[in-house]
């Protein structure tokens, strides 16, 4: 069965999607207080070797043959770039004539090696969750030395040269970016990024929803503000 894990196949935008996680446990360069996967025991932004690669690739091939997806979504437990064979995984999927969508928090898109890997993908998702430097450090707890300014500029510089579809996912977090000034700043960041698509989400799952979730009404207002020109 290998070490990758899969979600049940689903349809999105009319396409059959196979979603795969390539990491055996959480490896991320951030340690967000609201991470749905839990704490980051050790923050990483360099590549690592994981066991069972050949077996995992064989199983991926079987999954593709069995489920006949139209898109593979690499959505991992943390940051997929830290898998030292990620380029090979993407290359293998592409060799099956299948498009690849990759989820990253977006910080590493400023690094030349990871940028080349992301360039192999048809779609890349980058994210933003808070809008001040202080909140970035406090709430997303990145590797020491990371800054929000660099985070945004990494995504901007990536998308300037990327020819695929860059999807920008904005998470609205109550008390952090749901006020008017923050929404305005998020709008400016979105403009500087000029993504192909913007997705606005909010804290939907407990235990975070209760404290950090916003109302349906506010969510609708913010979404409209962020998606309007
Ligand atoms: S960036 Fe995503 S995976 Fe990483 S700690 Fe934050 S919420 Fe979790």
CSV table of C-alpha atoms and ligand atoms in Angstrom, one decimal:
chain,number,residue,atom,x,y,z
A,1,UNK,CA,0.0,0.0,0.0
A,2,UNK,CA,3.0,2.3,0.4
A,3,UNK,CA,3.3,5.3,2.7
A,4,UNK,CA,1.2,7.9,0.8
A,5,UNK,CA,-2.4,8.3,1.9
A,6,UNK,CA,-5.5,9.2,-0.2
A,7,UNK,CA,-8.9,10.7,0.1
A,8,UNK,CA,-11.8,9.1,-1.5
A,9,UNK,CA,-12.0,10.3,-5.1
A,10,UNK,CA,-14.3,13.3,-5.6
A,11,UNK,CA,-15.6,15.7,-8.3
A,12,UNK,CA,-14.5,19.3,-8.3
A,13,UNK,CA,-15.2,21.8,-11.1
A,14,UNK,CA,-16.5,18.8,-13.1
A,15,UNK,CA,-13.2,16.9,-12.8
A,16,UNK,CA,-12.5,13.6,-11.0
A,17,UNK,CA,-9.9,14.4,-8.4
A,18,UNK,CA,-7.5,12.0,-6.6
A,19,UNK,CA,-6.1,13.7,-3.5
A,20,UNK,CA,-2.8,12.4,-2.2
A,21,UNK,CA,-0.7,13.1,0.9
A,22,UNK,CA,2.9,12.2,0.4
A,23,UNK,CA,4.2,12.7,3.9
A,24,UNK,CA,4.1,10.0,6.6
A,25,UNK,CA,3.5,12.6,9.4
A,26,UNK,CA,3.4,16.3,9.7
A,27,UNK,CA,6.4,18.2,8.4
A,28,UNK,CA,6.0,22.0,8.0
A,29,UNK,CA,8.0,25.2,8.1
A,30,UNK,CA,5.2,26.8,10.1
A,31,UNK,CA,3.5,25.7,13.4
A,32,UNK,CA,0.1,27.5,13.1
A,33,UNK,CA,-1.9,27.6,16.3
A,34,UNK,CA,-5.0,26.4,14.3
A,35,UNK,CA,-3.3,23.7,12.2
A,36,UNK,CA,-5.9,21.0,11.6
A,37,UNK,CA,-3.1,18.4,11.6
A,38,UNK,CA,-1.8,19.4,15.0
A,39,UNK,CA,1.6,20.7,16.2
A,40,UNK,CA,4.8,20.7,14.2
A,41,UNK,CA,7.2,18.8,16.4
A,42,UNK,CA,10.1,20.1,14.4
A,43,UNK,CA,9.8,22.9,11.8
A,44,UNK,CA,11.6,22.0,8.6
A,45,UNK,CA,12.2,23.7,5.2
A,46,UNK,CA,14.9,21.3,3.8
A,47,UNK,CA,14.2,18.1,2.0
A,48,UNK,CA,14.1,14.7,3.8
A,49,UNK,CA,14.1,11.1,2.8
A,50,UNK,CA,11.2,8.9,3.7
A,51,UNK,CA,10.9,5.1,3.7
A,52,UNK,CA,8.9,3.0,1.3
A,53,UNK,CA,9.2,5.3,-1.7
A,54,UNK,CA,9.1,2.6,-4.5
A,55,UNK,CA,6.2,0.8,-2.8
A,56,UNK,CA,4.4,4.2,-2.5
A,57,UNK,CA,4.9,5.0,-6.2
A,58,UNK,CA,3.7,1.5,-7.2
A,59,UNK,CA,0.5,2.0,-5.2
A,60,UNK,CA,0.1,5.5,-6.6
A,61,UNK,CA,0.2,4.0,-10.1
A,62,UNK,CA,-2.4,1.4,-9.1
A,63,UNK,CA,-4.6,4.1,-7.6
A,64,UNK,CA,-4.4,6.1,-10.9
A,65,UNK,CA,-5.2,3.0,-12.9
A,66,UNK,CA,-8.1,2.0,-10.7
A,67,UNK,CA,-9.7,5.4,-10.0
A,68,UNK,CA,-9.0,7.0,-13.4
A,69,UNK,CA,-8.7,10.6,-12.1
A,70,UNK,CA,-8.6,13.7,-14.2
A,71,UNK,CA,-6.5,15.7,-11.8
A,72,UNK,CA,-4.1,14.7,-9.0
A,73,UNK,CA,-4.1,17.1,-6.0
A,74,UNK,CA,-1.0,16.8,-3.8
A,75,UNK,CA,-2.3,18.0,-0.4
A,76,UNK,CA,0.1,16.8,2.2
A,77,UNK,CA,0.5,16.8,6.0
A,78,UNK,CA,2.4,20.0,6.0
A,79,UNK,CA,4.7,21.2,3.2
A,80,UNK,CA,5.1,18.7,0.4
A,81,UNK,CA,8.3,20.3,-0.9
A,82,UNK,CA,10.2,18.8,2.0
A,83,UNK,CA,9.8,15.3,0.5
A,84,UNK,CA,13.1,14.8,-1.3
A,85,UNK,CA,11.4,12.9,-4.2
A,86,UNK,CA,8.6,15.4,-4.7
A,87,UNK,CA,9.9,16.3,-8.2
A,88,UNK,CA,9.9,12.6,-9.1
A,89,UNK,CA,6.4,12.2,-7.8
A,90,UNK,CA,5.1,15.1,-9.9
A,91,UNK,CA,7.1,14.0,-13.0
A,92,UNK,CA,5.6,10.5,-12.7
A,93,UNK,CA,2.0,11.9,-12.5
A,94,UNK,CA,2.7,14.1,-15.5
A,95,UNK,CA,4.1,11.1,-17.4
A,96,UNK,CA,0.6,9.6,-17.0
A,97,UNK,CA,-0.8,12.7,-18.9
A,98,UNK,CA,-2.5,13.9,-15.8
A,99,UNK,CA,-2.5,17.5,-14.5
A,100,UNK,CA,-1.2,18.2,-11.0
A,101,UNK,CA,-2.4,20.7,-8.4
A,102,UNK,CA,-0.1,21.3,-5.5
A,103,UNK,CA,-0.9,22.9,-2.1
A,104,UNK,CA,1.9,24.8,-0.4
A,105,UNK,CA,1.6,27.5,2.3
A,106,UNK,CA,3.6,29.4,-0.3
A,107,UNK,CA,6.7,30.5,1.7
A,108,UNK,CA,9.1,28.3,-0.1
A,109,UNK,CA,8.0,29.4,-3.6
A,110,UNK,CA,10.7,32.1,-3.3
A,111,UNK,CA,13.4,29.4,-3.2
A,112,UNK,CA,14.8,28.6,-6.7
A,113,UNK,CA,14.8,24.8,-6.2
A,114,UNK,CA,11.2,24.6,-4.9
A,115,UNK,CA,10.1,27.1,-7.5
A,116,UNK,CA,11.3,24.8,-10.3
A,117,UNK,CA,9.4,22.0,-8.7
A,118,UNK,CA,6.2,24.1,-8.5
A,119,UNK,CA,6.7,25.1,-12.1
A,120,UNK,CA,6.2,21.5,-13.0
A,121,UNK,CA,2.6,21.7,-11.7
A,122,UNK,CA,-0.4,22.8,-13.6
A,123,UNK,CA,-1.9,24.5,-10.6
A,124,UNK,CA,-0.3,25.8,-7.4
A,125,UNK,CA,-2.2,27.0,-4.3
A,126,UNK,CA,-0.5,29.5,-2.0
A,127,UNK,CA,-2.1,30.8,1.2
A,128,UNK,CA,-2.4,33.7,3.6
A,129,UNK,CA,-3.9,33.6,7.0
A,130,UNK,CA,-2.9,36.8,8.9
A,131,UNK,CA,-1.9,40.2,7.7
A,132,UNK,CA,0.5,41.7,10.2
A,133,UNK,CA,4.1,40.7,11.0
A,134,UNK,CA,3.3,40.4,14.7
A,135,UNK,CA,0.4,38.0,14.0
A,136,UNK,CA,2.4,36.0,11.6
A,137,UNK,CA,5.0,35.3,14.2
A,138,UNK,CA,2.5,34.8,17.0
A,139,UNK,CA,-0.1,32.7,15.2
A,140,UNK,CA,1.7,30.9,12.4
A,141,UNK,CA,5.0,30.5,14.4
A,142,UNK,CA,7.2,30.0,11.4
A,143,UNK,CA,10.9,29.0,11.3
A,144,UNK,CA,13.1,31.7,12.9
A,145,UNK,CA,14.0,34.4,10.5
A,146,UNK,CA,10.9,34.1,8.3
A,147,UNK,CA,8.9,37.3,7.8
A,148,UNK,CA,5.4,38.1,6.5
A,149,UNK,CA,7.0,40.6,4.0
A,150,UNK,CA,9.2,37.9,2.6
A,151,UNK,CA,6.3,35.4,2.6
A,152,UNK,CA,4.2,37.7,0.4
A,153,UNK,CA,7.1,38.6,-1.9
A,154,UNK,CA,8.0,35.0,-2.4
A,155,UNK,CA,4.6,34.3,-3.8
A,156,UNK,CA,4.6,37.5,-5.8
A,157,UNK,CA,7.9,36.6,-7.4
A,158,UNK,CA,6.9,33.0,-8.0
A,159,UNK,CA,3.7,34.0,-9.8
A,160,UNK,CA,5.5,36.6,-12.0
A,161,UNK,CA,7.3,33.8,-13.7
A,162,UNK,CA,4.7,31.0,-13.3
A,163,UNK,CA,2.7,30.0,-16.4
A,164,UNK,CA,0.2,27.7,-14.7
A,165,UNK,CA,-2.8,28.6,-12.6
A,166,UNK,CA,-1.9,30.2,-9.3
A,167,UNK,CA,-4.7,29.9,-6.8
A,168,UNK,CA,-4.5,32.2,-3.8
A,169,UNK,CA,-6.4,31.0,-0.7
A,170,UNK,CA,-7.2,33.5,2.0
A,171,UNK,CA,-8.3,32.2,5.3
A,172,UNK,CA,-10.4,34.7,7.4
A,173,UNK,CA,-9.5,34.3,11.1
A,174,UNK,CA,-11.7,36.1,13.6
A,175,UNK,CA,-9.8,38.8,15.5
A,176,UNK,CA,-6.8,38.7,13.2
A,177,UNK,CA,-7.9,39.7,9.7
A,178,UNK,CA,-11.7,40.1,9.7
A,179,UNK,CA,-11.8,43.9,10.3
A,180,UNK,CA,-12.1,46.5,7.5
A,181,UNK,CA,-8.4,47.6,7.6
A,182,UNK,CA,-7.2,44.0,7.3
A,183,UNK,CA,-9.6,43.2,4.5
A,184,UNK,CA,-8.3,46.2,2.6
A,185,UNK,CA,-4.7,45.0,3.2
A,186,UNK,CA,-5.6,41.5,2.0
A,187,UNK,CA,-7.1,43.1,-1.1
A,188,UNK,CA,-3.8,44.9,-1.8
A,189,UNK,CA,-1.8,41.8,-1.3
A,190,UNK,CA,-4.1,39.9,-3.7
A,191,UNK,CA,-3.7,42.7,-6.3
A,192,UNK,CA,0.1,42.5,-6.0
A,193,UNK,CA,0.0,38.7,-6.5
A,194,UNK,CA,-2.5,38.8,-9.4
A,195,UNK,CA,-3.5,35.2,-8.9
A,196,UNK,CA,-5.6,33.3,-11.5
A,197,UNK,CA,-8.2,32.5,-8.8
A,198,UNK,CA,-8.9,33.7,-5.3
A,199,UNK,CA,-10.6,31.4,-2.7
A,200,UNK,CA,-11.8,32.8,0.6
A,201,UNK,CA,-12.3,30.4,3.4
A,202,UNK,CA,-12.8,30.6,7.2
A,203,UNK,CA,-12.3,28.4,10.2
A,204,UNK,CA,-14.9,25.7,9.7
A,205,UNK,CA,-13.9,22.9,12.0
A,206,UNK,CA,-13.9,22.6,15.8
A,207,UNK,CA,-12.1,23.3,18.1
A,208,UNK,CA,-11.0,26.4,16.1
A,209,UNK,CA,-14.4,27.4,14.7
A,210,UNK,CA,-15.8,28.5,18.0
A,211,UNK,CA,-13.1,31.0,18.8
A,212,UNK,CA,-11.8,31.9,15.4
A,213,UNK,CA,-14.7,31.4,13.1
A,214,UNK,CA,-16.7,34.3,11.7
A,215,UNK,CA,-20.5,34.5,11.1
A,216,UNK,CA,-22.1,33.6,7.7
A,217,UNK,CA,-23.0,37.3,7.2
A,218,UNK,CA,-19.5,38.6,7.8
A,219,UNK,CA,-18.0,35.8,5.7
A,220,UNK,CA,-20.3,36.8,2.8
A,221,UNK,CA,-19.3,40.5,3.2
A,222,UNK,CA,-15.6,39.8,3.3
A,223,UNK,CA,-15.8,37.3,0.4
A,224,UNK,CA,-17.6,39.8,-1.7
A,225,UNK,CA,-15.1,42.6,-0.9
A,226,UNK,CA,-12.1,40.4,-1.7
A,227,UNK,CA,-13.5,39.0,-4.9
A,228,UNK,CA,-14.7,42.3,-6.3
A,229,UNK,CA,-12.4,44.3,-8.5
B,1,LIG,S1,1.0,26.0,7.2
B,1,LIG,FE1,-0.8,24.6,7.1
B,1,LIG,S2,0.1,22.6,7.5
B,1,LIG,FE2,1.7,24.1,8.1
B,1,LIG,S3,1.3,24.5,10.3
B,1,LIG,FE3,0.1,26.0,9.2
B,1,LIG,S4,-2.0,25.1,8.9
B,1,LIG,FE4,-0.6,23.5,9.5
